[in-house]
Amino acid sequence: MAVSKSLDVNGKRVSIRIDDPEMPLLYALRDNLGLKGPRFGCGLAQCGACTVHVDGKAVRSCVTPLSSIKTEQKVVTLEGLGTPQKPHPVQKAFIDEQAVQCGYCINGMIMESAAFLATNKKPTESQIKQALANNLCRCGTHARIVRAVKRASAT
Ligand code: FES
Ligand code: FES
């Protein structure tokens, strides 16, 4: 039987109807709410493509059951990080460095980096690499991605 679930997503209170409370947060964001920033990559917490923030922490939404998200917790997706007019510093740095090839991994790279920079404002290159070590990019865009995160940390 379908039930209602109330969520705080990108600063808005939303209510969705779900059949399975254990459904991954990723499906609710993409399918119920139409937020296509978070991507389905591996579905196994191994690639990072689905990363969102929950109360400011980077979370792999493909393995986060909706039941674990409390009503008052703040979920932020790539769409809620900044706007086209006022992008988040990490989003702006990725554009400035043109740190994208196919783009599939970029949601995860940006969301992971933004959460990381919130805890370490002036990281070294090796700390950036370590923070992104579990975010996979099949295009090999790593050098530009690291440059973009460095650029964002300098703003
Ligand atoms: S899709 Fe979630 S980590 Fe790969
Ligand atoms: S830019 Fe293609 S997977 Fe990273």
PDB file of C-alpha atoms and ligand atoms in Angstrom:
ATOM      1  CA  MET A   1       0.000   0.000   0.000  1.00  0.00           C
ATOM      2  CA  ALA A   2       1.350   3.404  -0.964  1.00  0.00           C
ATOM      3  CA  VAL A   3       2.312   5.713   1.870  1.00  0.00           C
ATOM      4  CA  SER A   4       3.307   9.383   2.016  1.00  0.00           C
ATOM      5  CA  LYS A   5       6.817  10.469   2.838  1.00  0.00           C
ATOM      6  CA  SER A   6       7.685  14.049   3.682  1.00  0.00           C
ATOM      7  CA  LEU A   7      11.155  15.305   2.779  1.00  0.00           C
ATOM      8  CA  ASP A   8      13.104  18.562   2.841  1.00  0.00           C
ATOM      9  CA  VAL A   9      14.786  18.714  -0.573  1.00  0.00           C
ATOM     10  CA  ASN A  10      16.738  21.726  -1.838  1.00  0.00           C
ATOM     11  CA  GLY A  11      15.105  23.919   0.794  1.00  0.00           C
ATOM     12  CA  LYS A  12      11.549  22.917  -0.074  1.00  0.00           C
ATOM     13  CA  ARG A  13       9.157  20.700   1.802  1.00  0.00           C
ATOM     14  CA  VAL A  14       7.914  17.971  -0.524  1.00  0.00           C
ATOM     15  CA  SER A  15       5.643  14.988  -0.120  1.00  0.00           C
ATOM     16  CA  ILE A  16       5.885  11.870  -2.237  1.00  0.00           C
ATOM     17  CA  ARG A  17       3.835   8.678  -2.461  1.00  0.00           C
ATOM     18  CA  ILE A  18       5.888   5.514  -2.211  1.00  0.00           C
ATOM     19  CA  ASP A  19       5.106   1.814  -2.207  1.00  0.00           C
ATOM     20  CA  ASP A  20       8.311   0.736  -0.483  1.00  0.00           C
ATOM     21  CA  PRO A  21       9.820   2.743   2.417  1.00  0.00           C
ATOM     22  CA  GLU A  22      13.117   0.951   1.790  1.00  0.00           C
ATOM     23  CA  MET A  23      13.309   2.358  -1.725  1.00  0.00           C
ATOM     24  CA  PRO A  24      16.645   4.141  -2.342  1.00  0.00           C
ATOM     25  CA  LEU A  25      16.613   7.919  -1.887  1.00  0.00           C
ATOM     26  CA  LEU A  26      18.066   8.146  -5.422  1.00  0.00           C
ATOM     27  CA  TYR A  27      14.871   6.772  -6.973  1.00  0.00           C
ATOM     28  CA  ALA A  28      12.716   9.234  -5.047  1.00  0.00           C
ATOM     29  CA  LEU A  29      14.880  12.149  -6.139  1.00  0.00           C
ATOM     30  CA  ARG A  30      15.044  11.154  -9.809  1.00  0.00           C
ATOM     31  CA  ASP A  31      11.720   9.447 -10.399  1.00  0.00           C
ATOM     32  CA  ASN A  32       9.329  11.081  -7.938  1.00  0.00           C
ATOM     33  CA  LEU A  33      10.839  14.565  -7.880  1.00  0.00           C
ATOM     34  CA  GLY A  34      12.412  14.758 -11.352  1.00  0.00           C
ATOM     35  CA  LEU A  35      15.840  15.778 -10.052  1.00  0.00           C
ATOM     36  CA  LYS A  36      18.276  14.354 -12.592  1.00  0.00           C
ATOM     37  CA  GLY A  37      21.476  15.744 -11.017  1.00  0.00           C
ATOM     38  CA  PRO A  38      22.142  12.573  -9.010  1.00  0.00           C
ATOM     39  CA  ARG A  39      22.908   9.698 -11.386  1.00  0.00           C
ATOM     40  CA  PHE A  40      22.508   5.969 -11.196  1.00  0.00           C
ATOM     41  CA  GLY A  41      25.932   4.450 -11.809  1.00  0.00           C
ATOM     42  CA  CYS A  42      26.678   1.236  -9.972  1.00  0.00           C
ATOM     43  CA  GLY A  43      23.839   1.107  -7.452  1.00  0.00           C
ATOM     44  CA  LEU A  44      26.326  -0.399  -5.003  1.00  0.00           C
ATOM     45  CA  ALA A  45      27.955   2.623  -3.290  1.00  0.00           C
ATOM     46  CA  GLN A  46      31.068   2.115  -5.395  1.00  0.00           C
ATOM     47  CA  CYS A  47      31.170   4.918  -7.970  1.00  0.00           C
ATOM     48  CA  GLY A  48      29.767   8.073  -6.340  1.00  0.00           C
ATOM     49  CA  ALA A  49      27.576   9.160  -9.278  1.00  0.00           C
ATOM     50  CA  CYS A  50      24.490   9.312  -7.050  1.00  0.00           C
ATOM     51  CA  THR A  51      25.993  11.494  -4.301  1.00  0.00           C
ATOM     52  CA  VAL A  52      23.772  14.042  -2.547  1.00  0.00           C
ATOM     53  CA  HIS A  53      24.109  15.917   0.730  1.00  0.00           C
ATOM     54  CA  VAL A  54      22.123  14.970   3.810  1.00  0.00           C
ATOM     55  CA  ASP A  55      22.586  17.607   6.495  1.00  0.00           C
ATOM     56  CA  GLY A  56      25.735  18.716   4.679  1.00  0.00           C
ATOM     57  CA  LYS A  57      27.356  15.294   4.482  1.00  0.00           C
ATOM     58  CA  ALA A  58      28.015  13.506   1.199  1.00  0.00           C
ATOM     59  CA  VAL A  59      25.804  10.443   0.999  1.00  0.00           C
ATOM     60  CA  ARG A  60      25.469   7.760  -1.665  1.00  0.00           C
ATOM     61  CA  SER A  61      21.776   7.940  -2.385  1.00  0.00           C
ATOM     62  CA  CYS A  62      21.669   4.625  -4.298  1.00  0.00           C
ATOM     63  CA  VAL A  63      22.134   2.712  -1.043  1.00  0.00           C
ATOM     64  CA  THR A  64      20.333   5.117   1.297  1.00  0.00           C
ATOM     65  CA  PRO A  65      16.853   3.813   2.059  1.00  0.00           C
ATOM     66  CA  LEU A  66      14.163   6.463   2.262  1.00  0.00           C
ATOM     67  CA  SER A  67      13.238   5.076   5.672  1.00  0.00           C
ATOM     68  CA  SER A  68      16.593   6.304   7.030  1.00  0.00           C
ATOM     69  CA  ILE A  69      15.905   9.937   6.077  1.00  0.00           C
ATOM     70  CA  LYS A  70      14.141  11.840   8.819  1.00  0.00           C
ATOM     71  CA  THR A  71      11.535  14.442   7.925  1.00  0.00           C
ATOM     72  CA  GLU A  72      13.650  17.309   9.287  1.00  0.00           C
ATOM     73  CA  GLN A  73      16.888  16.283   7.596  1.00  0.00           C
ATOM     74  CA  LYS A  74      17.999  18.526   4.755  1.00  0.00           C
ATOM     75  CA  VAL A  75      18.625  16.794   1.454  1.00  0.00           C
ATOM     76  CA  VAL A  76      20.488  18.819  -1.175  1.00  0.00           C
ATOM     77  CA  THR A  77      21.101  17.731  -4.743  1.00  0.00           C
ATOM     78  CA  LEU A  78      23.259  19.277  -7.454  1.00  0.00           C
ATOM     79  CA  GLU A  79      20.241  21.376  -8.444  1.00  0.00           C
ATOM     80  CA  GLY A  80      20.052  22.868  -4.957  1.00  0.00           C
ATOM     81  CA  LEU A  81      23.757  23.574  -4.521  1.00  0.00           C
ATOM     82  CA  GLY A  82      23.695  26.717  -6.644  1.00  0.00           C
ATOM     83  CA  THR A  83      21.754  28.313  -9.470  1.00  0.00           C
ATOM     84  CA  PRO A  84      22.778  29.098 -13.056  1.00  0.00           C
ATOM     85  CA  GLN A  85      22.903  32.758 -11.984  1.00  0.00           C
ATOM     86  CA  LYS A  86      24.749  32.050  -8.741  1.00  0.00           C
ATOM     87  CA  PRO A  87      26.590  28.726  -8.977  1.00  0.00           C
ATOM     88  CA  HIS A  88      28.284  27.201  -5.946  1.00  0.00           C
ATOM     89  CA  PRO A  89      32.061  27.925  -6.022  1.00  0.00           C
ATOM     90  CA  VAL A  90      32.724  24.266  -6.867  1.00  0.00           C
ATOM     91  CA  GLN A  91      30.231  24.348  -9.742  1.00  0.00           C
ATOM     92  CA  LYS A  92      31.822  27.558 -11.036  1.00  0.00           C
ATOM     93  CA  ALA A  93      35.323  26.094 -10.757  1.00  0.00           C
ATOM     94  CA  PHE A  94      34.305  22.970 -12.713  1.00  0.00           C
ATOM     95  CA  ILE A  95      32.997  25.247 -15.485  1.00  0.00           C
ATOM     96  CA  ASP A  96      36.084  27.471 -15.405  1.00  0.00           C
ATOM     97  CA  GLU A  97      38.413  24.444 -15.613  1.00  0.00           C
ATOM     98  CA  GLN A  98      36.134  22.700 -18.148  1.00  0.00           C
ATOM     99  CA  ALA A  99      36.489  19.656 -15.908  1.00  0.00           C
ATOM    100  CA  VAL A 100      33.905  17.559 -17.737  1.00  0.00           C
ATOM    101  CA  GLN A 101      34.026  15.033 -20.537  1.00  0.00           C
ATOM    102  CA  CYS A 102      30.906  12.838 -20.712  1.00  0.00           C
ATOM    103  CA  GLY A 103      29.712  14.342 -17.421  1.00  0.00           C
ATOM    104  CA  TYR A 104      28.365  11.158 -15.888  1.00  0.00           C
ATOM    105  CA  CYS A 105      30.548  11.310 -12.792  1.00  0.00           C
ATOM    106  CA  ILE A 106      30.411  15.072 -12.353  1.00  0.00           C
ATOM    107  CA  ASN A 107      27.406  15.194 -10.026  1.00  0.00           C
ATOM    108  CA  GLY A 108      29.295  12.977  -7.599  1.00  0.00           C
ATOM    109  CA  MET A 109      32.579  14.821  -8.033  1.00  0.00           C
ATOM    110  CA  ILE A 110      30.959  18.186  -7.310  1.00  0.00           C
ATOM    111  CA  MET A 111      28.797  17.020  -4.403  1.00  0.00           C
ATOM    112  CA  GLU A 112      31.661  15.112  -2.777  1.00  0.00           C
ATOM    113  CA  SER A 113      34.033  18.067  -3.274  1.00  0.00           C
ATOM    114  CA  ALA A 114      31.570  20.616  -1.903  1.00  0.00           C
ATOM    115  CA  ALA A 115      31.027  18.564   1.262  1.00  0.00           C
ATOM    116  CA  PHE A 116      34.772  18.035   1.592  1.00  0.00           C
ATOM    117  CA  LEU A 117      35.635  21.731   1.179  1.00  0.00           C
ATOM    118  CA  ALA A 118      33.070  22.604   3.825  1.00  0.00           C
ATOM    119  CA  THR A 119      35.234  20.687   6.303  1.00  0.00           C
ATOM    120  CA  ASN A 120      38.663  21.524   4.834  1.00  0.00           C
ATOM    121  CA  LYS A 121      38.775  24.946   3.221  1.00  0.00           C
ATOM    122  CA  LYS A 122      42.413  24.860   2.094  1.00  0.00           C
ATOM    123  CA  PRO A 123      43.239  21.251   1.269  1.00  0.00           C
ATOM    124  CA  THR A 124      46.467  20.044  -0.285  1.00  0.00           C
ATOM    125  CA  GLU A 125      46.397  18.302  -3.643  1.00  0.00           C
ATOM    126  CA  SER A 126      46.896  14.958  -1.974  1.00  0.00           C
ATOM    127  CA  GLN A 127      43.992  15.606   0.419  1.00  0.00           C
ATOM    128  CA  ILE A 128      41.773  16.428  -2.578  1.00  0.00           C
ATOM    129  CA  LYS A 129      42.832  13.225  -4.319  1.00  0.00           C
ATOM    130  CA  GLN A 130      42.154  11.253  -1.168  1.00  0.00           C
ATOM    131  CA  ALA A 131      38.715  12.844  -0.730  1.00  0.00           C
ATOM    132  CA  LEU A 132      37.778  11.868  -4.296  1.00  0.00           C
ATOM    133  CA  ALA A 133      39.498   8.483  -4.307  1.00  0.00           C
ATOM    134  CA  ASN A 134      36.199   6.602  -4.245  1.00  0.00           C
ATOM    135  CA  ASN A 135      34.537   8.673  -6.959  1.00  0.00           C
ATOM    136  CA  LEU A 136      35.103   6.996 -10.299  1.00  0.00           C
ATOM    137  CA  CYS A 137      35.521   8.759 -13.637  1.00  0.00           C
ATOM    138  CA  ARG A 138      35.660   6.480 -16.648  1.00  0.00           C
ATOM    139  CA  CYS A 139      36.765   9.348 -18.903  1.00  0.00           C
ATOM    140  CA  GLY A 140      39.997   9.992 -17.018  1.00  0.00           C
ATOM    141  CA  THR A 141      39.179  13.635 -16.276  1.00  0.00           C
ATOM    142  CA  HIS A 142      40.857  13.439 -12.863  1.00  0.00           C
ATOM    143  CA  ALA A 143      43.586  16.027 -13.473  1.00  0.00           C
ATOM    144  CA  ARG A 144      41.085  18.735 -14.398  1.00  0.00           C
ATOM    145  CA  ILE A 145      38.741  17.721 -11.591  1.00  0.00           C
ATOM    146  CA  VAL A 146      41.517  18.094  -9.018  1.00  0.00           C
ATOM    147  CA  ARG A 147      42.442  21.474 -10.555  1.00  0.00           C
ATOM    148  CA  ALA A 148      38.826  22.572 -10.279  1.00  0.00           C
ATOM    149  CA  VAL A 149      38.595  21.621  -6.607  1.00  0.00           C
ATOM    150  CA  LYS A 150      41.856  23.491  -5.955  1.00  0.00           C
ATOM    151  CA  ARG A 151      40.486  26.527  -7.755  1.00  0.00           C
ATOM    152  CA  ALA A 152      37.279  26.383  -5.691  1.00  0.00           C
ATOM    153  CA  SER A 153      39.313  26.192  -2.485  1.00  0.00           C
ATOM    154  CA  ALA A 154      41.111  29.387  -3.463  1.00  0.00           C
ATOM    155  CA  THR A 155      37.877  31.396  -3.753  1.00  0.00           C
TER     156      THR A 155
HETATM  157  S1  FES B   1      25.302   4.777  -8.150  1.00  0.00           S
HETATM  158 FE1  FES B   1      25.571   5.160  -6.067  1.00  0.00          FE
HETATM  159  S2  FES B   1      27.676   4.866  -5.727  1.00  0.00           S
HETATM  160 FE2  FES B   1      27.401   4.261  -7.797  1.00  0.00          FE
HETATM  161  S1  FES B   2      33.624  12.866 -17.186  1.00  0.00           S
HETATM  162 FE1  FES B   2      32.904  10.955 -17.998  1.00  0.00          FE
HETATM  163  S2  FES B   2      32.825   9.652 -16.262  1.00  0.00           S
HETATM  164 FE2  FES B   2      33.841  11.419 -15.546  1.00  0.00          FE
END
